Each structure stands twice: as C-alpha cells, then as structure tokens.
mmCIF file of C-alpha atoms (C1' of nucleotides) in Angstrom:
data_model
loop_
_atom_site.group_PDB
_atom_site.id
_atom_site.type_symbol
_atom_site.label_atom_id
_atom_site.label_comp_id
_atom_site.label_asym_id
_atom_site.label_seq_id
_atom_site.Cartn_x
_atom_site.Cartn_y
_atom_site.Cartn_z
ATOM 1 C CA MET A 1 -16.954 10.535 9.866
ATOM 2 C CA ASP A 2 -17.717 13.999 8.734
ATOM 3 C CA GLU A 3 -16.310 15.855 5.951
ATOM 4 C CA THR A 4 -13.135 17.040 7.832
ATOM 5 C CA SER A 5 -12.290 13.608 8.680
ATOM 6 C CA ARG A 6 -13.014 12.497 4.616
ATOM 7 C CA ARG A 7 -10.504 15.351 4.050
ATOM 8 C CA ILE A 8 -8.136 13.914 6.089
ATOM 9 C CA LEU A 9 -8.454 10.537 4.727
ATOM 10 C CA ARG A 10 -8.305 12.055 1.013
ATOM 11 C CA LEU A 11 -4.890 14.062 2.225
ATOM 12 C CA LEU A 12 -3.006 10.682 3.677
ATOM 13 C CA GLN A 13 -4.175 8.944 0.636
ATOM 14 C CA LYS A 14 -2.653 11.450 -2.071
ATOM 15 C CA GLU A 15 0.336 12.557 0.271
ATOM 16 C CA PRO A 16 1.238 10.028 2.476
ATOM 17 C CA GLU A 17 4.243 11.780 3.366
ATOM 18 C CA LEU A 18 2.481 14.809 5.090
ATOM 19 C CA THR A 19 2.975 14.973 9.158
ATOM 20 C CA VAL A 20 -0.032 14.921 11.184
ATOM 21 C CA ALA A 21 0.726 18.837 11.751
ATOM 22 C CA GLU A 22 0.920 19.557 8.220
ATOM 23 C CA ILE A 23 -2.426 17.638 7.583
ATOM 24 C CA GLY A 24 -4.170 19.584 10.400
ATOM 25 C CA GLN A 25 -2.794 22.879 8.981
ATOM 26 C CA ARG A 26 -4.597 22.037 5.592
ATOM 27 C CA VAL A 27 -8.185 20.945 7.211
ATOM 28 C CA GLY A 28 -7.894 23.833 9.729
ATOM 29 C CA LEU A 29 -7.022 21.862 12.550
ATOM 30 C CA SER A 30 -4.167 21.835 15.148
ATOM 31 C CA HIS A 31 -2.174 18.721 15.146
ATOM 32 C CA THR A 32 -3.947 17.246 18.177
ATOM 33 C CA PRO A 33 -7.612 16.912 17.151
ATOM 34 C CA CYS A 34 -6.154 15.839 13.859
ATOM 35 C CA TRP A 35 -3.995 13.115 15.241
ATOM 36 C CA ARG A 36 -7.029 12.146 17.492
ATOM 37 C CA ARG A 37 -8.890 11.324 13.967
ATOM 38 C CA ILE A 38 -6.493 9.692 12.424
ATOM 39 C CA LYS A 39 -6.189 7.523 15.607
ATOM 40 C CA GLU A 40 -9.820 7.285 15.693
ATOM 41 C CA MET A 41 -10.026 6.150 11.984
ATOM 42 C CA GLU A 42 -7.215 3.596 12.787
ATOM 43 C CA LYS A 43 -9.080 2.005 15.563
ATOM 44 C CA LEU A 44 -12.259 1.772 13.822
ATOM 45 C CA GLY A 45 -10.567 0.121 10.857
ATOM 46 C CA ILE A 46 -10.963 2.749 8.397
ATOM 47 C CA ILE A 47 -7.502 3.067 7.847
ATOM 48 C CA ARG A 48 -6.349 -0.504 8.177
ATOM 49 C CA ASP A 49 -2.053 0.049 8.127
ATOM 50 C CA ARG A 50 0.712 1.715 6.573
ATOM 51 C CA VAL A 51 2.622 -0.275 3.845
ATOM 52 C CA ILE A 52 5.540 0.311 1.507
ATOM 53 C CA ARG A 53 5.192 -0.302 -1.965
ATOM 54 C CA ILE A 54 7.976 -2.151 -3.450
ATOM 55 C CA ASP A 55 8.337 -1.937 -7.760
ATOM 56 C CA PRO A 56 8.065 -5.746 -8.712
ATOM 57 C CA LYS A 57 9.837 -4.889 -12.079
ATOM 58 C CA MET A 58 12.597 -3.754 -9.674
ATOM 59 C CA VAL A 59 13.034 -7.041 -8.192
ATOM 60 C CA GLY A 60 12.602 -9.123 -11.203
ATOM 61 C CA TYR A 61 8.864 -9.437 -11.697
ATOM 62 C CA ASP A 62 8.206 -8.357 -15.195
ATOM 63 C CA VAL A 63 4.817 -10.232 -15.590
ATOM 64 C CA SER A 64 1.680 -10.342 -13.900
ATOM 65 C CA VAL A 65 -0.768 -13.096 -15.132
ATOM 66 C CA PHE A 66 -4.342 -13.307 -14.575
ATOM 67 C CA CYS A 67 -5.606 -16.677 -13.628
ATOM 68 C CA PHE A 68 -9.050 -18.052 -13.948
ATOM 69 C CA VAL A 69 -9.727 -21.124 -12.047
ATOM 70 C CA ARG A 70 -12.580 -23.495 -11.962
ATOM 71 C CA LEU A 71 -12.976 -26.140 -9.226
ATOM 72 C CA LYS A 72 -13.862 -29.702 -9.712
ATOM 73 C CA GLN A 73 -15.959 -29.741 -6.540
ATOM 74 C CA HIS A 74 -17.544 -26.797 -4.656
ATOM 75 C CA ASP A 75 -17.770 -28.656 -1.222
ATOM 76 C CA GLU A 76 -16.972 -26.344 2.005
ATOM 77 C CA GLU A 77 -13.615 -28.352 2.452
ATOM 78 C CA THR A 78 -12.233 -27.951 -1.103
ATOM 79 C CA LEU A 79 -12.873 -24.606 -1.149
ATOM 80 C CA LEU A 80 -11.427 -23.995 2.152
ATOM 81 C CA GLU A 81 -8.459 -26.036 1.465
ATOM 82 C CA PHE A 82 -7.918 -23.962 -1.467
ATOM 83 C CA GLU A 83 -8.086 -20.556 -0.176
ATOM 84 C CA ARG A 84 -5.493 -21.380 2.279
ATOM 85 C CA ALA A 85 -3.331 -22.966 -0.210
ATOM 86 C CA VAL A 86 -3.634 -19.681 -2.298
ATOM 87 C CA ARG A 87 -2.744 -17.462 0.676
ATOM 88 C CA ALA A 88 0.402 -19.546 1.216
ATOM 89 C CA MET A 89 1.731 -18.777 -2.236
ATOM 90 C CA PRO A 90 3.610 -15.653 -2.115
ATOM 91 C CA GLU A 91 3.499 -15.298 -5.968
ATOM 92 C CA VAL A 92 -0.229 -14.802 -6.168
ATOM 93 C CA VAL A 93 -0.717 -11.498 -4.619
ATOM 94 C CA GLN A 94 -4.516 -11.151 -5.453
ATOM 95 C CA CYS A 95 -7.143 -13.798 -5.174
ATOM 96 C CA TYR A 96 -10.959 -13.063 -5.564
ATOM 97 C CA SER A 97 -13.832 -15.535 -5.844
ATOM 98 C CA MET A 98 -15.920 -14.615 -8.402
ATOM 99 C CA THR A 99 -19.543 -14.722 -9.785
ATOM 100 C CA GLY A 100 -19.862 -16.126 -13.483
ATOM 101 C CA GLU A 101 -17.920 -18.540 -15.301
ATOM 102 C CA HIS A 102 -14.820 -18.776 -13.023
ATOM 103 C CA ASP A 103 -14.897 -19.596 -9.637
ATOM 104 C CA TYR A 104 -11.583 -17.639 -8.770
ATOM 105 C CA VAL A 105 -9.742 -15.205 -10.321
ATOM 106 C CA LEU A 106 -5.874 -14.509 -9.227
ATOM 107 C CA ARG A 107 -3.309 -12.236 -10.206
ATOM 108 C CA VAL A 108 0.152 -13.731 -10.157
ATOM 109 C CA LEU A 109 3.912 -12.301 -10.103
ATOM 110 C CA THR A 110 6.195 -13.963 -12.364
ATOM 111 C CA SER A 111 9.488 -13.158 -13.745
ATOM 112 C CA SER A 112 8.847 -14.421 -17.141
ATOM 113 C CA VAL A 113 6.459 -16.318 -18.939
ATOM 114 C CA ARG A 114 8.359 -19.446 -18.954
ATOM 115 C CA GLN A 115 8.821 -19.181 -15.191
ATOM 116 C CA TYR A 116 4.760 -18.880 -15.202
ATOM 117 C CA GLU A 117 4.828 -22.602 -16.966
ATOM 118 C CA GLU A 118 6.640 -23.762 -13.922
ATOM 119 C CA ILE A 119 4.170 -22.120 -11.310
ATOM 120 C CA LEU A 120 1.422 -23.342 -13.320
ATOM 121 C CA LYS A 121 2.293 -26.621 -13.602
ATOM 122 C CA LYS A 122 4.170 -27.245 -10.448
ATOM 123 C CA ALA A 123 1.774 -25.260 -8.155
ATOM 124 C CA LEU A 124 -1.699 -23.484 -9.663
ATOM 125 C CA LEU A 125 -2.730 -26.760 -11.186
ATOM 126 C CA LYS A 126 -1.967 -28.662 -7.995
ATOM 127 C CA LEU A 127 -3.895 -26.539 -5.822
ATOM 128 C CA PRO A 128 -6.814 -28.605 -3.879
ATOM 129 C CA GLY A 129 -9.682 -29.056 -5.923
ATOM 130 C CA VAL A 130 -8.526 -27.158 -9.303
ATOM 131 C CA GLY A 131 -10.629 -28.160 -12.246
ATOM 132 C CA PHE A 132 -9.663 -25.784 -14.803
ATOM 133 C CA VAL A 133 -7.007 -22.810 -15.288
ATOM 134 C CA ASN A 134 -7.312 -20.238 -17.732
ATOM 135 C CA SER A 135 -4.342 -17.725 -17.698
ATOM 136 C CA SER A 136 -4.205 -13.914 -19.598
ATOM 137 C CA PHE A 137 -0.942 -12.208 -19.556
ATOM 138 C CA ALA A 138 -0.979 -8.441 -18.266
ATOM 139 C CA LEU A 139 0.945 -6.601 -21.230
ATOM 140 C CA ASP A 140 0.745 -3.394 -19.016
ATOM 141 C CA GLU A 141 -0.295 -2.454 -15.824
ATOM 142 C CA LEU A 142 -2.055 1.058 -16.512
ATOM 143 C CA LYS A 143 -3.557 1.696 -13.220
ATOM 144 C CA ASN A 144 -2.973 -0.053 -9.798
ATOM 145 C CA THR A 145 -4.093 2.345 -6.945
ATOM 146 C CA LEU A 146 -5.110 1.677 -3.274
ATOM 147 C CA GLU A 147 -6.791 4.997 -3.189
ATOM 148 C CA VAL A 148 -10.337 4.691 -2.651
ATOM 149 C CA PRO A 149 -12.746 7.530 -3.081
ATOM 150 C CA VAL A 150 -13.794 9.280 -0.113
ATOM 151 C CA MET B 1 21.263 -5.294 -4.033
ATOM 152 C CA ASP B 2 22.638 -7.903 -1.587
ATOM 153 C CA GLU B 3 20.785 -10.470 0.601
ATOM 154 C CA THR B 4 21.358 -7.919 3.715
ATOM 155 C CA SER B 5 19.074 -5.523 1.648
ATOM 156 C CA ARG B 6 16.611 -7.989 0.573
ATOM 157 C CA ARG B 7 15.927 -9.363 3.918
ATOM 158 C CA ILE B 8 15.445 -5.458 5.059
ATOM 159 C CA LEU B 9 13.160 -5.298 2.162
ATOM 160 C CA ARG B 10 11.140 -8.355 3.522
ATOM 161 C CA LEU B 11 11.096 -6.902 7.222
ATOM 162 C CA LEU B 12 9.613 -3.790 5.816
ATOM 163 C CA GLN B 13 6.945 -5.324 3.896
ATOM 164 C CA LYS B 14 6.276 -7.939 6.804
ATOM 165 C CA GLU B 15 6.265 -5.279 9.638
ATOM 166 C CA PRO B 16 6.289 -1.660 8.334
ATOM 167 C CA GLU B 17 6.031 -0.402 11.844
ATOM 168 C CA LEU B 18 9.704 -1.132 12.579
ATOM 169 C CA THR B 19 11.998 1.462 12.936
ATOM 170 C CA VAL B 20 15.151 1.526 11.096
ATOM 171 C CA ALA B 21 17.364 1.010 14.083
ATOM 172 C CA GLU B 22 15.379 -2.104 14.837
ATOM 173 C CA ILE B 23 15.452 -3.433 11.069
ATOM 174 C CA GLY B 24 19.169 -2.894 11.653
ATOM 175 C CA GLN B 25 19.411 -4.948 14.721
ATOM 176 C CA ARG B 26 17.637 -7.623 13.056
ATOM 177 C CA VAL B 27 19.904 -7.814 9.915
ATOM 178 C CA GLY B 28 23.385 -7.384 11.867
ATOM 179 C CA LEU B 29 23.640 -3.473 10.932
ATOM 180 C CA SER B 30 23.525 -0.296 13.095
ATOM 181 C CA HIS B 31 20.934 2.514 12.118
ATOM 182 C CA THR B 32 23.116 4.400 9.932
ATOM 183 C CA PRO B 33 24.213 2.140 7.426
ATOM 184 C CA CYS B 34 20.610 0.356 7.410
ATOM 185 C CA TRP B 35 19.207 3.708 6.798
ATOM 186 C CA ARG B 36 21.547 4.451 4.172
ATOM 187 C CA ARG B 37 20.391 0.952 2.201
ATOM 188 C CA ILE B 38 16.792 2.040 2.433
ATOM 189 C CA LYS B 39 17.416 5.322 1.156
ATOM 190 C CA GLU B 40 19.455 3.999 -1.716
ATOM 191 C CA MET B 41 16.371 1.561 -2.580
ATOM 192 C CA GLU B 42 14.138 4.287 -2.410
ATOM 193 C CA LYS B 43 16.386 6.438 -4.888
ATOM 194 C CA LEU B 44 16.701 3.302 -7.060
ATOM 195 C CA GLY B 45 13.047 2.865 -7.225
ATOM 196 C CA ILE B 46 13.008 -0.458 -5.597
ATOM 197 C CA ILE B 47 11.052 1.241 -2.932
ATOM 198 C CA ARG B 48 8.402 3.301 -4.693
ATOM 199 C CA ASP B 49 6.586 4.799 -1.775
ATOM 200 C CA ARG B 50 4.918 4.296 1.801
ATOM 201 C CA VAL B 51 0.953 4.436 1.421
ATOM 202 C CA ILE B 52 -1.813 4.357 3.805
ATOM 203 C CA ARG B 53 -4.463 1.309 3.064
ATOM 204 C CA ILE B 54 -8.179 2.292 3.596
ATOM 205 C CA ASP B 55 -10.670 -0.591 4.184
ATOM 206 C CA PRO B 56 -12.917 0.252 1.055
ATOM 207 C CA LYS B 57 -15.728 -1.640 3.023
ATOM 208 C CA MET B 58 -15.399 0.749 5.616
ATOM 209 C CA VAL B 59 -16.375 3.568 3.563
ATOM 210 C CA GLY B 60 -19.254 2.299 1.875
ATOM 211 C CA TYR B 61 -17.394 0.140 -1.112
ATOM 212 C CA ASP B 62 -18.778 -3.192 -0.587
ATOM 213 C CA VAL B 63 -18.662 -4.810 -4.126
ATOM 214 C CA SER B 64 -15.414 -5.091 -6.094
ATOM 215 C CA VAL B 65 -16.348 -5.816 -10.047
ATOM 216 C CA PHE B 66 -13.765 -7.282 -12.536
ATOM 217 C CA CYS B 67 -14.948 -6.036 -16.019
ATOM 218 C CA PHE B 68 -13.484 -7.417 -18.911
ATOM 219 C CA VAL B 69 -13.649 -4.959 -21.931
ATOM 220 C CA ARG B 70 -12.885 -5.302 -25.415
ATOM 221 C CA LEU B 71 -12.424 -2.146 -27.677
ATOM 222 C CA LYS B 72 -14.074 -1.638 -31.266
ATOM 223 C CA GLN B 73 -10.780 -0.166 -32.699
ATOM 224 C CA HIS B 74 -7.159 -0.682 -31.791
ATOM 225 C CA ASP B 75 -5.593 2.343 -33.294
ATOM 226 C CA GLU B 76 -3.077 4.192 -31.343
ATOM 227 C CA GLU B 77 -5.415 6.993 -30.408
ATOM 228 C CA THR B 78 -8.304 5.138 -28.950
ATOM 229 C CA LEU B 79 -6.156 2.894 -26.823
ATOM 230 C CA LEU B 80 -4.358 6.384 -25.242
ATOM 231 C CA GLU B 81 -7.873 7.960 -25.301
ATOM 232 C CA PHE B 82 -9.312 4.799 -23.298
ATOM 233 C CA GLU B 83 -6.438 4.462 -20.923
ATOM 234 C CA ARG B 84 -6.584 8.254 -20.138
ATOM 235 C CA ALA B 85 -10.096 8.188 -19.531
ATOM 236 C CA VAL B 86 -9.716 5.174 -17.013
ATOM 237 C CA ARG B 87 -6.992 6.457 -15.170
ATOM 238 C CA ALA B 88 -9.397 9.486 -14.396
ATOM 239 C CA MET B 89 -12.180 7.047 -13.017
ATOM 240 C CA PRO B 90 -11.594 7.299 -9.201
ATOM 241 C CA GLU B 91 -13.910 3.802 -8.992
ATOM 242 C CA VAL B 92 -11.458 1.929 -11.073
ATOM 243 C CA VAL B 93 -8.679 0.902 -8.804
ATOM 244 C CA GLN B 94 -6.927 -1.329 -11.316
ATOM 245 C CA CYS B 95 -6.463 -1.613 -15.058
ATOM 246 C CA TYR B 96 -4.445 -3.969 -17.075
ATOM 247 C CA SER B 97 -4.318 -4.606 -20.680
ATOM 248 C CA MET B 98 -4.143 -7.973 -21.235
ATOM 249 C CA THR B 99 -3.357 -10.989 -23.771
ATOM 250 C CA GLY B 100 -6.137 -13.221 -24.908
ATOM 251 C CA GLU B 101 -10.034 -12.773 -25.440
ATOM 252 C CA HIS B 102 -10.220 -9.353 -23.994
ATOM 253 C CA ASP B 103 -7.883 -5.854 -24.519
ATOM 254 C CA TYR B 104 -8.518 -4.726 -20.618
ATOM 255 C CA VAL B 105 -9.438 -6.165 -17.274
ATOM 256 C CA LEU B 106 -10.677 -3.273 -14.782
ATOM 257 C CA ARG B 107 -11.211 -3.770 -11.047
ATOM 258 C CA VAL B 108 -14.127 -1.547 -10.145
ATOM 259 C CA LEU B 109 -15.239 -0.444 -6.475
ATOM 260 C CA THR B 110 -18.871 0.266 -6.187
ATOM 261 C CA SER B 111 -21.443 0.533 -2.977
ATOM 262 C CA SER B 112 -23.699 -2.041 -4.701
ATOM 263 C CA VAL B 113 -24.666 -4.070 -7.495
ATOM 264 C CA ARG B 114 -27.252 -1.379 -8.197
ATOM 265 C CA GLN B 115 -24.631 1.528 -8.310
ATOM 266 C CA TYR B 116 -22.234 -0.845 -10.710
ATOM 267 C CA GLU B 117 -25.226 -0.442 -13.262
ATOM 268 C CA GLU B 118 -24.987 3.196 -12.990
ATOM 269 C CA ILE B 119 -21.391 3.213 -13.740
ATOM 270 C CA LEU B 120 -21.252 0.789 -16.449
ATOM 271 C CA LYS B 121 -23.952 2.291 -18.261
ATOM 272 C CA LYS B 122 -23.039 5.948 -17.485
ATOM 273 C CA ALA B 123 -19.267 5.874 -17.510
ATOM 274 C CA LEU B 124 -17.682 2.452 -18.358
ATOM 275 C CA LEU B 125 -19.505 1.688 -21.444
ATOM 276 C CA LYS B 126 -19.082 5.402 -22.818
ATOM 277 C CA LEU B 127 -15.466 5.110 -22.177
ATOM 278 C CA PRO B 128 -13.689 5.865 -25.689
ATOM 279 C CA GLY B 129 -13.717 2.960 -28.123
ATOM 280 C CA VAL B 130 -15.264 0.587 -25.863
ATOM 281 C CA GLY B 131 -17.005 -2.095 -27.895
ATOM 282 C CA PHE B 132 -17.896 -5.101 -25.245
ATOM 283 C CA VAL B 133 -17.966 -5.294 -21.746
ATOM 284 C CA ASN B 134 -18.407 -8.397 -19.588
ATOM 285 C CA SER B 135 -18.599 -8.073 -15.917
ATOM 286 C CA SER B 136 -17.827 -10.509 -12.922
ATOM 287 C CA PHE B 137 -18.656 -9.672 -9.163
ATOM 288 C CA ALA B 138 -16.432 -10.629 -6.605
ATOM 289 C CA LEU B 139 -18.084 -12.484 -3.974
ATOM 290 C CA ASP B 140 -15.131 -12.388 -1.403
ATOM 291 C CA GLU B 141 -11.627 -10.889 -1.481
ATOM 292 C CA LEU B 142 -9.191 -13.791 -0.149
ATOM 293 C CA LYS B 143 -6.029 -12.160 -0.747
ATOM 294 C CA ASN B 144 -4.865 -8.657 -2.071
ATOM 295 C CA THR B 145 -1.167 -7.765 -0.817
ATOM 296 C CA LEU B 146 1.219 -5.538 -1.995
ATOM 297 C CA GLU B 147 4.007 -7.757 -0.631
ATOM 298 C CA VAL B 148 6.532 -8.990 -3.239
ATOM 299 C CA PRO B 149 8.551 -11.923 -2.810
ATOM 300 C CA VAL B 150 12.371 -10.908 -2.497
ATOM 301 C "C1'" DG C 1 31.349 -0.416 3.928
ATOM 302 C "C1'" DG C 2 31.171 0.406 8.997
ATOM 303 C "C1'" DT C 3 30.213 3.081 13.865
ATOM 304 C "C1'" DG C 4 28.458 6.299 17.164
ATOM 305 C "C1'" DA C 5 26.980 10.675 18.915
ATOM 306 C "C1'" DA C 6 24.262 14.505 18.246
ATOM 307 C "C1'" DA C 7 20.678 17.401 15.393
ATOM 308 C "C1'" DA C 8 16.206 18.131 13.636
ATOM 309 C "C1'" DG C 9 11.811 16.928 13.468
ATOM 310 C "C1'" DT C 10 7.316 14.161 14.412
ATOM 311 C "C1'" DC C 11 4.776 11.763 17.356
ATOM 312 C "C1'" DG C 12 1.933 10.821 21.270
ATOM 313 C "C1'" DC C 13 0.172 12.344 25.531
ATOM 314 C "C1'" DC C 14 -0.474 15.558 29.288
ATOM 315 C "C1'" DC C 15 -3.548 19.437 30.544
ATOM 316 C "C1'" DA C 16 -6.656 23.596 30.063
ATOM 317 C "C1'" DT C 17 -10.585 25.306 27.462
ATOM 318 C "C1'" DA D 1 -14.887 18.129 20.906
ATOM 319 C "C1'" DT D 2 -10.013 21.879 20.221
ATOM 320 C "C1'" DG D 3 -5.415 23.692 21.235
ATOM 321 C "C1'" DG D 4 -1.047 24.288 23.555
ATOM 322 C "C1'" DG D 5 3.184 22.676 25.339
ATOM 323 C "C1'" DC D 6 6.494 19.303 26.304
ATOM 324 C "C1'" DG D 7 9.031 14.534 26.682
ATOM 325 C "C1'" DA D 8 10.358 10.395 24.270
ATOM 326 C "C1'" DC D 9 11.231 8.674 20.201
ATOM 327 C "C1'" DT D 10 12.754 8.436 15.086
ATOM 328 C "C1'" DT D 11 14.654 10.132 11.408
ATOM 329 C "C1'" DT D 12 18.642 12.401 9.331
ATOM 330 C "C1'" DT D 13 23.399 14.155 9.252
ATOM 331 C "C1'" DC D 14 27.770 14.441 10.774
ATOM 332 C "C1'" DA D 15 32.491 13.204 11.839
ATOM 333 C "C1'" DC D 16 35.173 9.522 12.003
ATOM 334 C "C1'" DC D 17 37.049 4.356 11.375
#
DNA sequence: GGTGAAAAGTCGCCCAT
DNA sequence: ATGGGCGACTTTTCACC
C-alpha cells in the first residue's frame, strides 16, 4: 500500500465510473499495473466489493429510525440470538453493539412513522432478549457515505 | 416499476457482479429490455449509482463512534453552518438530524479511542453552534448494508 | 413492450522488459 | 514491479417485430 495505491483508492471512491485505464492514466500507470493493484487490494480485502446504491426514498422508505436497544440479559446465547435475528430483518440496515447506556443501536428503514410502530411492536420488541427500546426519528440525512479517508 | 423491475433491483443488490444478460435471463427477459429497465431506473434516480466499498479496518479505521450532538442555538444560520462543516469532515461518514433529546447523530471513523479524543476536541466540539456532545463507541458492527427491501 | 445481431469499449491475461 | 497487445466478454446501440 504505497501512495499510488492510495491514489487509486481515492479515485475509485470519488469516481467509481472510471475505467481501469483512466485511473491508471491519472496515477501515471498503464492499465495493466493499475489493474493488478486493484486486484491485489481486492484479494487483501481492502476493497470489499462493488455495490449499487438504491435511493430508499424512491422505493417508499421515507423514514430512517435510530433505535436504541437494551437487553434484559447479557449471556452469550441471548446476544447471539439477538444478533442473528437482527441480521435477518431486512428493514434493519445497520446495527452496532455499543458502549454506554445502550447495548445496541439500529438504523431501521420504514415507509412512515405508522409503519415503524408496526415494526417496533411486531418485530423489534419481540427480538430475543430485548428489554428496553428507545427510538429517535431521523428528520434529515445530511451525510451518508461509504467513502473512507485514505 | 412493476414486479419485473423490482426483481431486477433485488438481483442487482444481492449479486452486483451479475451481467445484464444474466439478470435478464433470471427475470425472463433478454438483455436489451433488461438493460433498458436498468437505465430507466438510473434516470429516475431509483438506482443512485455504483460504489466500491472499502473495509475501514483494512486502512486503519478500527473504531466507529456514534456522536450525539446538541446545538446551543437553533437558528437557520447555525444549522446550515453546522451541516456544511459536518459534510466537510471526511471522518464523519454519517450524519442525521433527529427528533428526541439530541439534534444530530454522527458516525465518526477513527483509528483509536485516542485519536477520537483529538477529533472531538479539535473538530467536533468546535463545529459551529455545538453545545453538547455525547459519544458512544461501537464495539462491533453487526450489520451495515445498503440493501433496501424492494 | 419485446427480439437478435452487431458495434464500441473494457477487462483479464499473456508475454517481454 | 511496469508496459504493450490481444482475445473474450459486456455493455450499448440499432433495426425490426
């Protein structure tokens, strides 16, 4: 990982449409070595993958909810069950275990506040081991990027 | 947006490596109409773009911090300044304005707890209008997907 | 809205340096 | 390690149903 590879990463993040040859050109490499560096970074796991981004609002998900969860018990089994259940819920797009007053923070996509009620009552509060849930609605998404400073 | 287009979206999300021809095959279309549908969804903004995902841990960002911010004042100008400043900080990968006890929640990437201190003192606490900051560290990222249920 | 062929362009991989 | 060249494959366009 030298400066050239970092420049390639920056370009790939900023302008994902660039072709390998174009990236090579901008970093002063012909397409073969540039391609090899990209493949190497993929193999190492630095580059995880390429994904498409869908605009949630365009398909009916107008609301993002942050949902702070405390568990009743903290034994290994409860944790694993909870985590498995969360991963299986497609509306939950992010989930982190946390320090501080809450055990987990989730971000949940819903079409409306009303539908969030549903998800909360029917799914979130019924997740394995859940003791306490505190929800905050996102009024606006100011920033949501995958770009990592390199 | 009929069921066929939704199936295309699902495939694009689950298996981004698929070629247009393969996707067409799976949804019962030849490659041209499939391609036209994808382009249409891009033009409509349903498909925002294609991005590469870098593994933050692989480039030295081992810690995600959730940072809850309350502003001192809530006039238009303070808000806009704060939001502009947040967007300019590359370590801040997500920022939402919120209902509830905090005005904003940010997710911040750092290399260590120590470096977070730095960012907190030198940047976050100095953002325009910031009154109060409460930070929680992410112990583990259980889920972080861009997949939207369609 | 659908098909199929053909063009343009990119990638992936050989080899030489 | 880099650069050049070439075949294979994908995307994109086009003519037509």
